[in-house]
Coordinates of C-alpha atoms in Angstrom, one line a residue:
X1 CA 4.8 -18.3 120.9
X2 CA 7.9 -18.0 118.7
X3 CA 8.8 -14.6 120.1
X4 CA 8.6 -16.0 123.6
X5 CA 12.0 -17.7 122.9
X6 CA 13.8 -14.4 123.6
X7 CA 12.3 -14.0 127.0
X8 CA 13.9 -17.3 128.2
X9 CA 17.3 -17.9 129.5
X10 CA 19.9 -19.5 127.2
X11 CA 19.4 -22.7 129.2
X12 CA 15.7 -23.0 128.4
X13 CA 15.6 -21.6 124.9
X14 CA 16.6 -24.9 123.3
X15 CA 14.1 -27.0 125.3
X16 CA 11.2 -24.6 124.5
X17 CA 12.1 -24.7 120.8
X18 CA 12.3 -28.5 120.7
X19 CA 8.9 -28.7 122.5
X20 CA 7.4 -26.4 119.9
X21 CA 8.8 -28.4 117.0
X22 CA 7.6 -31.7 118.5
X23 CA 4.0 -30.3 118.9
X24 CA 4.0 -28.9 115.3
X25 CA 5.5 -32.1 113.9
X26 CA 2.9 -34.2 115.7
X27 CA 0.0 -32.0 114.5
X28 CA 1.1 -31.7 110.9
X29 CA 1.9 -35.4 110.7
X30 CA -1.5 -36.3 112.2
X31 CA -3.1 -34.3 109.3
X32 CA -0.7 -35.6 106.6
X33 CA -0.5 -39.3 107.2
X34 CA -4.2 -40.1 106.4
X35 CA -3.9 -38.0 103.2
X36 CA -0.7 -40.0 102.2
X37 CA -2.5 -43.3 102.8
X38 CA -5.5 -42.5 100.6
X39 CA -7.8 -40.1 102.5
X40 CA -9.2 -36.9 100.9
X41 CA -7.1 -33.8 100.9
X42 CA -7.4 -31.6 104.0
X43 CA -8.3 -27.9 103.6
X44 CA -8.1 -25.3 106.4
X45 CA -8.4 -21.6 106.8
X46 CA -5.7 -19.7 108.7
X47 CA -8.3 -18.8 111.3
X48 CA -11.8 -20.2 111.9
X49 CA -14.8 -18.1 111.1
X50 CA -14.6 -18.0 107.3
X51 CA -13.3 -14.4 107.1
X52 CA -12.8 -13.5 103.4
X53 CA -9.2 -13.1 102.1
X54 CA -7.5 -15.3 104.7
X55 CA -5.0 -17.9 103.3
X56 CA -6.3 -21.4 102.7
X57 CA -4.0 -24.3 103.6
X58 CA -4.4 -27.5 101.6
X59 CA -2.7 -30.8 102.3
X60 CA -2.9 -33.0 99.2
X61 CA -0.8 -36.2 98.7
X62 CA 2.2 -34.4 97.3
X63 CA 2.1 -31.9 100.3
X64 CA 1.7 -34.8 102.7
X65 CA 4.8 -36.6 101.4
X66 CA 7.0 -33.5 101.7
X67 CA 5.5 -32.5 105.1
X68 CA 6.5 -35.9 106.7
X69 CA 10.0 -35.6 105.1
X70 CA 10.3 -32.0 106.5
X71 CA 9.2 -33.0 110.0
X72 CA 11.7 -35.9 110.3
X73 CA 14.7 -33.9 109.1
X74 CA 13.9 -30.7 111.1
X75 CA 13.6 -32.8 114.3
X76 CA 16.8 -34.7 113.8
X77 CA 18.6 -31.5 113.0
X78 CA 17.3 -29.9 116.2
X79 CA 18.2 -32.9 118.3
X80 CA 21.7 -32.8 116.8
X81 CA 22.0 -29.1 117.5
X82 CA 21.9 -29.5 121.3
X83 CA 25.5 -30.8 121.5
X84 CA 26.7 -29.1 118.4
X85 CA 25.8 -25.6 119.7
X86 CA 27.1 -26.3 123.2
X87 CA 30.5 -24.7 122.6
X88 CA 28.8 -21.5 121.2
X89 CA 26.7 -20.9 124.3
X90 CA 29.7 -19.6 126.2
X91 CA 30.6 -17.2 123.4
X92 CA 27.2 -16.1 122.1
X93 CA 24.9 -14.0 124.3
X94 CA 21.3 -14.7 124.7
X95 CA 20.2 -12.6 121.7
X96 CA 22.2 -14.4 119.0
X97 CA 21.2 -17.8 120.2
X98 CA 17.6 -16.8 120.5
X99 CA 17.8 -15.4 116.9
X100 CA 19.2 -18.6 115.7
X101 CA 16.5 -20.8 117.2
X102 CA 13.9 -18.2 116.2
X103 CA 15.1 -18.4 112.5
X104 CA 15.2 -22.2 112.7
X105 CA 11.6 -22.3 113.8
X106 CA 10.5 -19.8 111.1
X107 CA 12.3 -21.9 108.5
X108 CA 10.2 -24.9 109.6
X109 CA 6.9 -23.0 109.7
X110 CA 7.6 -21.3 106.3
X111 CA 8.4 -24.6 104.7
X112 CA 5.1 -26.1 106.0
X113 CA 3.4 -23.0 104.6
X114 CA 5.1 -23.4 101.2
X115 CA 3.9 -27.0 101.0
X116 CA 0.2 -26.2 101.8
X117 CA -0.5 -22.8 100.2
X118 CA -1.8 -22.6 96.6
X119 CA -2.8 -18.9 96.2
X120 CA 0.1 -17.0 94.7
X121 CA 0.4 -14.1 97.2
X122 CA 0.4 -16.3 100.3
X123 CA 2.7 -18.8 98.7
X124 CA 5.3 -16.0 97.7
X125 CA 5.2 -14.6 101.2
X126 CA 5.9 -18.0 102.7
X127 CA 8.7 -18.5 100.1
X128 CA 10.2 -15.2 101.1
X129 CA 10.1 -16.1 104.8
X130 CA 11.9 -19.3 104.0
X131 CA 14.6 -17.4 102.2
X132 CA 15.0 -14.8 105.0
X133 CA 15.0 -17.4 107.8
X134 CA 17.6 -19.5 106.1
X135 CA 19.7 -16.4 105.5
X136 CA 19.7 -15.7 109.2
X137 CA 20.7 -19.3 109.9
X138 CA 23.7 -19.1 107.5
X139 CA 24.6 -15.9 109.2
X140 CA 25.1 -17.6 112.6
X141 CA 28.8 -16.8 112.5
X142 CA 28.3 -13.5 110.8
X143 CA 31.3 -11.9 112.5
X144 CA 33.4 -13.9 109.9
X145 CA 33.6 -11.8 106.8
X146 CA 33.4 -14.7 104.3
X147 CA 30.2 -15.9 106.1
X148 CA 28.6 -12.5 105.8
X149 CA 29.5 -12.3 102.0
X150 CA 28.1 -15.8 101.5
X151 CA 24.9 -15.1 103.3
X152 CA 24.3 -11.9 101.2
X153 CA 25.1 -13.8 98.0
X154 CA 22.6 -16.5 99.0
X155 CA 19.9 -13.9 99.8
X156 CA 20.3 -12.1 96.4
X157 CA 20.1 -15.4 94.5
X158 CA 17.0 -16.4 96.4
X159 CA 15.3 -13.1 95.5
X160 CA 16.1 -13.6 91.8
X161 CA 14.4 -17.0 92.1
X162 CA 11.4 -15.3 93.8
X163 CA 11.1 -12.8 91.0
X164 CA 11.1 -15.6 88.4
X165 CA 8.3 -17.4 90.2
X166 CA 6.4 -14.1 90.6
X167 CA 6.8 -13.6 86.8
X168 CA 5.4 -17.0 86.1
X169 CA 2.4 -16.4 88.4
X170 CA 1.7 -13.1 86.6
X171 CA 1.9 -14.7 83.2
X172 CA -0.7 -17.2 84.3
X173 CA -2.9 -14.5 85.9
X174 CA -2.8 -12.5 82.7
X175 CA -4.4 -15.3 80.7
X176 CA -6.7 -16.9 83.4
X177 CA -7.4 -14.2 86.0
X178 CA -6.1 -16.6 88.8
X179 CA -2.8 -15.8 90.6
X180 CA -1.2 -19.0 91.8
X181 CA -1.0 -22.7 91.1
X182 CA -4.7 -22.9 90.0
X183 CA -3.9 -20.2 87.4
X184 CA -0.9 -22.2 86.2
X185 CA -2.9 -25.4 85.8
X186 CA -5.6 -23.5 83.8
X187 CA -3.0 -21.7 81.7
X188 CA -1.4 -25.1 80.8
X189 CA -4.8 -26.5 79.8
X190 CA -5.5 -23.6 77.3
X191 CA -2.1 -22.2 76.2
X192 CA 1.4 -23.5 75.1
X193 CA 3.2 -24.9 78.1
X194 CA 6.8 -24.5 77.3
X195 CA 7.4 -20.7 77.9
X196 CA 5.7 -20.6 81.3
X197 CA 7.3 -23.9 82.4
X198 CA 10.8 -22.6 81.6
X199 CA 10.3 -19.4 83.7
X200 CA 8.9 -21.4 86.7
X201 CA 11.6 -24.0 86.3
X202 CA 14.3 -21.3 86.5
X203 CA 12.6 -19.8 89.6
X204 CA 12.4 -23.1 91.5
X205 CA 15.8 -24.2 90.3
X206 CA 17.5 -21.4 92.3
X207 CA 16.3 -23.1 95.4
X208 CA 16.9 -26.7 94.1
X209 CA 20.4 -26.1 92.7
X210 CA 20.1 -27.2 89.1
X211 CA 22.9 -25.8 86.8
X212 CA 23.3 -22.9 86.2
X213 CA 21.4 -21.8 89.3
X214 CA 23.6 -23.7 91.7
X215 CA 26.4 -21.3 92.6
X216 CA 25.2 -20.5 96.1
X217 CA 25.3 -24.2 97.2
X218 CA 29.0 -24.8 97.6
X219 CA 29.4 -21.5 99.4
X220 CA 26.4 -21.6 101.8
X221 CA 26.8 -25.1 103.2
X222 CA 30.3 -24.7 104.6
X223 CA 29.4 -21.3 106.1
X224 CA 26.3 -22.6 107.9
X225 CA 26.3 -24.6 111.1
X226 CA 26.3 -28.4 110.3
X227 CA 22.7 -29.0 111.6
X228 CA 21.6 -26.1 109.3
X229 CA 23.5 -27.6 106.4
X230 CA 21.8 -31.0 107.0
X231 CA 18.4 -29.3 107.0
X232 CA 19.1 -27.1 104.0
X233 CA 20.4 -30.0 101.9
X234 CA 18.0 -32.5 103.3
X235 CA 14.7 -30.6 102.9
X236 CA 15.0 -26.9 102.1
X237 CA 16.4 -27.3 98.6
X238 CA 13.6 -29.9 98.1
X239 CA 11.1 -27.1 98.2
X240 CA 12.4 -26.3 94.8
X241 CA 11.9 -29.9 93.8
X242 CA 8.4 -29.7 95.2
X243 CA 7.6 -26.6 93.2
X244 CA 8.8 -28.3 89.9
X245 CA 6.8 -31.4 90.7
X246 CA 3.7 -29.2 91.3
X247 CA 4.2 -27.6 87.9
X248 CA 4.9 -30.9 86.1
X249 CA 1.8 -32.7 87.3
X250 CA -0.3 -29.7 85.9
X251 CA 1.2 -29.9 82.3
X252 CA -1.2 -30.2 79.4
X253 CA 1.1 -30.2 76.4
X254 CA 4.8 -30.1 75.4
X255 CA 5.6 -32.9 77.9
X256 CA 8.1 -34.6 75.6
X257 CA 10.2 -31.5 74.9
X258 CA 10.0 -30.5 78.5
X259 CA 11.1 -34.0 79.6
X260 CA 14.1 -33.8 77.1
X261 CA 15.1 -30.4 78.6
X262 CA 14.8 -31.7 82.1
X263 CA 16.8 -34.9 81.5
X264 CA 19.5 -33.0 79.7
X265 CA 19.9 -30.3 82.3
X266 CA 19.7 -32.9 85.1
X267 CA 22.4 -35.1 83.6
X268 CA 24.7 -32.2 83.2
X269 CA 24.0 -31.1 86.8
X270 CA 24.7 -34.6 88.1
X271 CA 28.0 -35.0 86.3
X272 CA 29.2 -31.5 87.1
X273 CA 28.2 -31.8 90.7
X274 CA 30.1 -35.0 91.4
X275 CA 33.1 -33.9 89.3
X276 CA 33.3 -30.8 91.6
X277 CA 33.0 -33.1 94.7
X278 CA 36.0 -35.1 93.7
X279 CA 38.2 -32.0 93.7
X280 CA 37.4 -30.2 97.0
X281 CA 39.4 -30.7 100.2
X282 CA 36.8 -28.9 102.4
X283 CA 34.6 -31.7 103.8
X284 CA 31.4 -29.7 103.8
X285 CA 32.0 -28.1 100.4
X286 CA 32.5 -31.6 99.0
X287 CA 29.2 -32.7 100.4
X288 CA 27.5 -29.5 99.0
X289 CA 28.8 -30.4 95.5
X290 CA 27.5 -33.9 96.1
X291 CA 24.1 -32.4 96.8
X292 CA 24.1 -30.8 93.3
X293 CA 24.9 -34.3 91.9
X294 CA 21.9 -35.8 93.7
X295 CA 19.6 -33.0 92.6
X296 CA 20.7 -34.0 89.1
X297 CA 19.7 -37.6 89.7
X298 CA 16.3 -36.5 91.1
X299 CA 15.9 -34.3 88.0
X300 CA 16.8 -37.2 85.7
X301 CA 13.9 -39.2 87.2
X302 CA 11.5 -36.2 86.6
X303 CA 12.8 -35.9 83.0
X304 CA 12.3 -39.6 82.3
X305 CA 8.8 -39.5 83.8
X306 CA 7.8 -36.4 81.8
X307 CA 9.1 -38.0 78.6
X308 CA 6.9 -41.0 79.5
X309 CA 3.9 -38.6 79.8
X310 CA 4.6 -37.1 76.4
X311 CA 5.0 -40.4 74.6
X312 CA 2.2 -42.2 76.4
X313 CA 4.6 -44.8 77.8
X314 CA 3.1 -45.9 81.2
X315 CA 6.2 -47.8 82.6
X316 CA 8.6 -44.9 81.8
X317 CA 6.2 -42.4 83.4
X318 CA 5.7 -44.3 86.6
X319 CA 9.2 -45.5 87.1
X320 CA 10.8 -42.1 86.4
X321 CA 8.6 -40.1 88.7
X322 CA 8.6 -42.8 91.4
X323 CA 12.4 -43.1 91.3
X324 CA 12.6 -39.3 91.5
X325 CA 10.3 -39.1 94.5
X326 CA 12.0 -41.9 96.3
X327 CA 15.4 -40.5 95.7
X328 CA 14.1 -37.1 97.1
X329 CA 13.2 -39.1 100.3
X330 CA 16.4 -41.1 100.3
X331 CA 18.7 -38.1 99.7
X332 CA 17.1 -36.3 102.6
X333 CA 18.1 -39.2 104.9
X334 CA 21.7 -39.9 103.8
X335 CA 22.7 -36.3 103.1
X336 CA 21.6 -35.0 106.5
X337 CA 23.4 -38.0 108.0
X338 CA 26.6 -37.1 106.2
X339 CA 26.4 -33.4 107.1
X340 CA 25.8 -34.3 110.7
X341 CA 28.9 -36.6 110.5
X342 CA 30.9 -33.8 109.0
X343 CA 29.8 -31.5 111.8
X344 CA 30.9 -34.0 114.4
X345 CA 34.3 -34.1 112.8
X346 CA 34.5 -30.3 112.8
X347 CA 33.2 -30.1 116.4
X348 CA 36.1 -32.4 117.5
X349 CA 38.9 -31.1 115.3
X350 CA 37.9 -27.5 114.4
X351 CA 38.9 -28.1 110.8
X352 CA 37.1 -29.1 107.6
X353 CA 40.3 -29.5 105.6
X354 CA 40.5 -33.2 104.8
X355 CA 44.3 -32.9 104.3
X356 CA 44.6 -32.0 108.0
X357 CA 42.5 -35.0 109.2
X358 CA 43.1 -38.8 109.2
X359 CA 42.8 -41.7 111.6
X360 CA 39.6 -40.5 113.2
X361 CA 38.0 -44.0 113.2
X362 CA 40.2 -44.9 116.1
X363 CA 38.8 -42.0 118.2
X364 CA 35.3 -41.6 116.8
X365 CA 34.3 -45.1 115.8
X366 CA 30.5 -44.6 116.0
X367 CA 30.6 -41.4 113.9
X368 CA 32.9 -43.1 111.4
X369 CA 30.6 -46.1 111.1
X370 CA 27.5 -43.9 110.5
X371 CA 29.4 -41.7 108.0
X372 CA 30.5 -44.9 106.2
X373 CA 26.9 -46.1 105.9
X374 CA 25.8 -42.7 104.6
X375 CA 28.7 -42.8 102.1
X376 CA 27.7 -46.3 100.8
X377 CA 24.0 -45.1 100.6
X378 CA 24.8 -42.0 98.6
X379 CA 27.0 -44.1 96.2
X380 CA 23.8 -46.2 95.5
X381 CA 25.5 -49.4 96.7
X382 CA 23.3 -52.3 97.9
X383 CA 21.8 -53.0 100.3
X384 CA 21.1 -49.4 101.2
X385 CA 18.3 -47.0 100.2
X386 CA 20.1 -45.0 97.5
X387 CA 20.5 -48.2 95.4
X388 CA 16.7 -48.7 95.4
X389 CA 15.7 -45.3 94.1
X390 CA 18.4 -45.3 91.4
X391 CA 17.4 -48.8 90.3
X392 CA 13.9 -47.4 89.6
X393 CA 15.3 -44.6 87.5
X394 CA 17.5 -47.1 85.7
X395 CA 14.4 -49.2 85.0
X396 CA 12.6 -46.2 83.6
X397 CA 15.5 -45.4 81.3
X398 CA 15.7 -49.0 80.1
X399 CA 11.9 -49.0 79.5
X400 CA 12.4 -45.9 77.4
X401 CA 14.8 -47.7 75.1
X402 CA 11.7 -49.5 73.7
X403 CA 9.9 -46.2 72.8
X404 CA 10.1 -46.8 69.1
X405 CA 11.6 -43.4 68.5
X406 CA 15.3 -43.3 67.5
X407 CA 15.9 -39.9 69.2
X408 CA 14.1 -40.9 72.4
X409 CA 16.0 -44.2 72.5
X410 CA 19.3 -42.4 71.9
X411 CA 18.5 -39.9 74.7
X412 CA 17.7 -42.8 77.1
X413 CA 21.0 -44.5 76.3
X414 CA 22.8 -41.3 77.0
X415 CA 20.9 -41.0 80.3
X416 CA 21.9 -44.5 81.3
X417 CA 25.6 -43.6 80.6
X418 CA 25.3 -40.4 82.5
X419 CA 23.8 -42.1 85.6
X420 CA 26.5 -44.8 85.4
X421 CA 29.2 -42.1 85.2
X422 CA 27.7 -40.3 88.2
X423 CA 27.6 -43.5 90.2
X424 CA 31.2 -44.4 89.4
X425 CA 32.5 -40.9 90.3
X426 CA 30.5 -40.9 93.5
X427 CA 32.2 -44.1 94.6
X428 CA 35.6 -42.6 93.8
X429 CA 34.8 -39.4 95.6
X430 CA 33.4 -40.9 98.8
X431 CA 36.1 -43.5 99.0
X432 CA 38.7 -40.7 98.9
X433 CA 36.7 -38.7 101.5
X434 CA 36.2 -41.5 104.0
X435 CA 39.7 -42.8 103.6
X436 CA 41.3 -39.4 104.0
X437 CA 39.2 -38.3 107.0
X438 CA 38.8 -41.6 109.0
X439 CA 41.6 -44.0 108.0
X440 CA 45.4 -43.9 108.1
X441 CA 47.2 -41.9 110.7
X442 CA 46.3 -38.4 112.1
X443 CA 47.9 -35.6 110.1
X444 CA 47.5 -33.1 113.0
X445 CA 48.1 -33.0 116.7
X446 CA 44.9 -32.5 118.7
X447 CA 44.5 -31.7 122.4
X448 CA 44.0 -34.7 124.7
X449 CA 40.3 -35.7 125.0
X450 CA 38.9 -33.6 122.1
X451 CA 38.5 -36.6 119.7
X452 CA 35.5 -38.5 120.8
X453 CA 32.0 -39.5 119.8
X454 CA 29.3 -37.2 121.2
X455 CA 26.2 -39.2 122.2
X456 CA 24.0 -36.2 121.5
X457 CA 25.1 -36.2 117.9
X458 CA 25.3 -39.9 117.4
X459 CA 21.6 -40.5 118.5
X460 CA 20.0 -38.4 115.8
X461 CA 22.4 -39.8 113.2
X462 CA 21.4 -43.3 114.4
X463 CA 17.7 -42.4 114.0
X464 CA 18.4 -41.6 110.3
X465 CA 20.2 -44.9 109.9
X466 CA 16.8 -46.8 110.4
X467 CA 15.1 -45.7 107.2
X468 CA 18.4 -45.9 105.3
X469 CA 18.5 -49.6 106.1
X470 CA 14.8 -50.3 105.9
X471 CA 14.3 -49.0 102.4
X472 CA 17.4 -50.7 101.2
X473 CA 16.7 -54.1 102.8
X474 CA 13.0 -54.2 102.3
X475 CA 12.1 -52.4 99.1
X476 CA 9.1 -54.8 98.8
X477 CA 7.5 -52.7 101.6
X478 CA 8.1 -49.3 100.0
X479 CA 7.9 -49.7 96.2
X480 CA 4.3 -51.1 96.3
X481 CA 3.4 -47.9 98.1
X482 CA 5.5 -45.3 96.1
X483 CA 4.2 -46.6 92.6
X484 CA 0.5 -46.2 93.4
X485 CA 1.2 -42.9 95.2
X486 CA 2.8 -41.6 92.0
X487 CA -0.1 -42.9 90.0
X488 CA -2.5 -41.0 92.2
X489 CA -0.6 -37.8 91.7
X490 CA -0.8 -38.3 87.9
X491 CA -4.3 -39.9 87.8
X492 CA -2.8 -43.1 86.2
X493 CA -3.4 -46.7 87.0
X494 CA -0.1 -48.3 88.1
X495 CA -1.2 -51.9 88.3
X496 CA 0.5 -53.0 85.0
X497 CA 3.8 -51.7 86.3
X498 CA 3.6 -53.0 89.9
X499 CA 3.2 -56.7 89.0
X500 CA 6.4 -57.1 86.9
X501 CA 8.4 -55.3 89.6
X502 CA 7.3 -57.5 92.4
X503 CA 9.6 -60.5 91.5
X504 CA 12.6 -58.2 90.9
X505 CA 12.1 -56.4 94.2
X506 CA 11.8 -59.7 96.1
X507 CA 15.0 -60.9 94.5
X508 CA 16.8 -57.6 95.5
X509 CA 15.5 -57.9 99.1
X510 CA 16.8 -61.6 99.3
X511 CA 20.2 -60.7 97.9
X512 CA 20.5 -57.7 100.2
X513 CA 19.6 -59.9 103.2
X514 CA 22.1 -62.6 102.2
X515 CA 24.8 -59.9 101.8
X516 CA 24.2 -58.5 105.3
X517 CA 24.1 -62.1 106.7
X518 CA 27.5 -62.9 105.1
X519 CA 29.0 -59.7 106.4
X520 CA 27.8 -60.3 110.0
X521 CA 29.0 -64.0 109.7
X522 CA 32.4 -62.9 108.6
X523 CA 32.7 -60.4 111.4
X524 CA 31.7 -63.0 114.0
X525 CA 34.2 -65.6 112.5
X526 CA 36.9 -62.9 112.6
X527 CA 36.1 -62.1 116.3
X528 CA 36.0 -65.8 117.2
X529 CA 39.3 -66.6 115.5
X530 CA 41.0 -63.7 117.3
X531 CA 39.8 -64.5 120.8
X532 CA 43.1 -66.1 122.0
X533 CA 45.3 -63.7 120.1
X534 CA 46.7 -60.5 121.5
X535 CA 46.1 -57.5 119.4
X536 CA 48.8 -54.9 119.4
X537 CA 48.4 -51.3 118.3
X538 CA 51.0 -49.3 116.4
X539 CA 51.4 -46.6 113.7
X540 CA 49.9 -47.3 110.3
X541 CA 52.6 -48.7 107.9
X542 CA 54.2 -45.8 106.0
X543 CA 55.0 -47.7 102.9
X544 CA 58.7 -47.6 103.7
X545 CA 58.8 -43.8 104.0
X546 CA 60.1 -43.2 107.5
X547 CA 60.5 -39.4 107.3
X548 CA 57.2 -38.3 105.7
X549 CA 55.3 -35.4 107.1
X550 CA 51.5 -34.9 107.5

């Protein structure tokens, strides 16, 4: 079915690929949703008939969570690609376009396989297919030398990560006779956990982007088409997070020291990522560095939860892991939204250099508004979704202050400071980015009619806006689900944690609702007050400098 893409004309390739994705998303979601809501895990053979040696696909709650996340982001990316790829159809022959859509489909299928395979050989084959297909997607404009070098660099690093995961599986097989995640769980139950964890963490971190395994990220995202960047940042790097989660929930010992290592590495990753984001003038490179920052925040939640496991602190465990999972979900939404917005800007202006942009809100108001919402969400400002997941991680850190251990308390205090610094720098970075790109006056002259919103790009961005607003405005709907879900993954009763959070979440929802109401009311008053006034348009005030250049 996938190879059939090449037999179609360029006109029909996209429609066929979209139909295939819709069918696969519907089928996998139909299997995953019941598991996510409490049904028993689903197990399937690759083919019916019970032939020995065939891979077995298993959808458990963790797989189901990431499957739904993958389905949504891959579909919005493909919807966005229709208009984004339109200018390339006249320059690219049928073969390159078919290869691109073929690789996109294989990336989707390989990620579904990574999420559902447990046996080591089958898992590593799927992991390799994911790396190869994303390599081909980055190589879309391979005639550009820097793009070719970036894609090769990415492929080499992904193979180093693959070797590290393979080494971890072999270590577990050497002691248990099982090659794969079952062998890892058995090894953890009977042997020291730290050495094997560090090897597997390094392997999965090449995909996730933790420091010092992050170097491909700021290079690959600017080189790839924007819908690919949104998918890579939104879900593909989350396969590394999935792998680390899978390892963490199997731990049998050394949880405290592993949690300390995770929290330390993640804090450094978050601060480094956002510091890099504040310095870049390339719009997509800035967003790529921000991805490193958010991987750091996700890792901080995992570190807090793992420390809670080691110290037997139930609130710290549940709040840390729940905040990490929810931020994984939230980051997928607002980061894909931001990359799609950056792609719309590049599509209209043919530059990613922020110093050459400016004033685009006058010509692309819908894109600017959606990018602004994504910027507010990634800065964890209320009442949007990023605020809710970071609040859970903060709650976990504050709960850890009462651990009774001086060193754990000190570490949690440092974690709170690190998360606060990351948040402050994020606000600075995205204020600079949005203001430079969309406000002020244009710093370049563009051909007439090129600066406009493209409905085909705005629609998928608007679809992402829905969960961004829902999670932020109605956390009382989502938190009572994510906490028991985390407890189910860890086989822990979360009732003692849910009850105290209920009142706080209700208050957050009410304050968020009041904030939105006040903003809408002020906008209506402003509109009403200006009904009888004539609004003139002119150049932005130049602060008295009449001869300044771009």
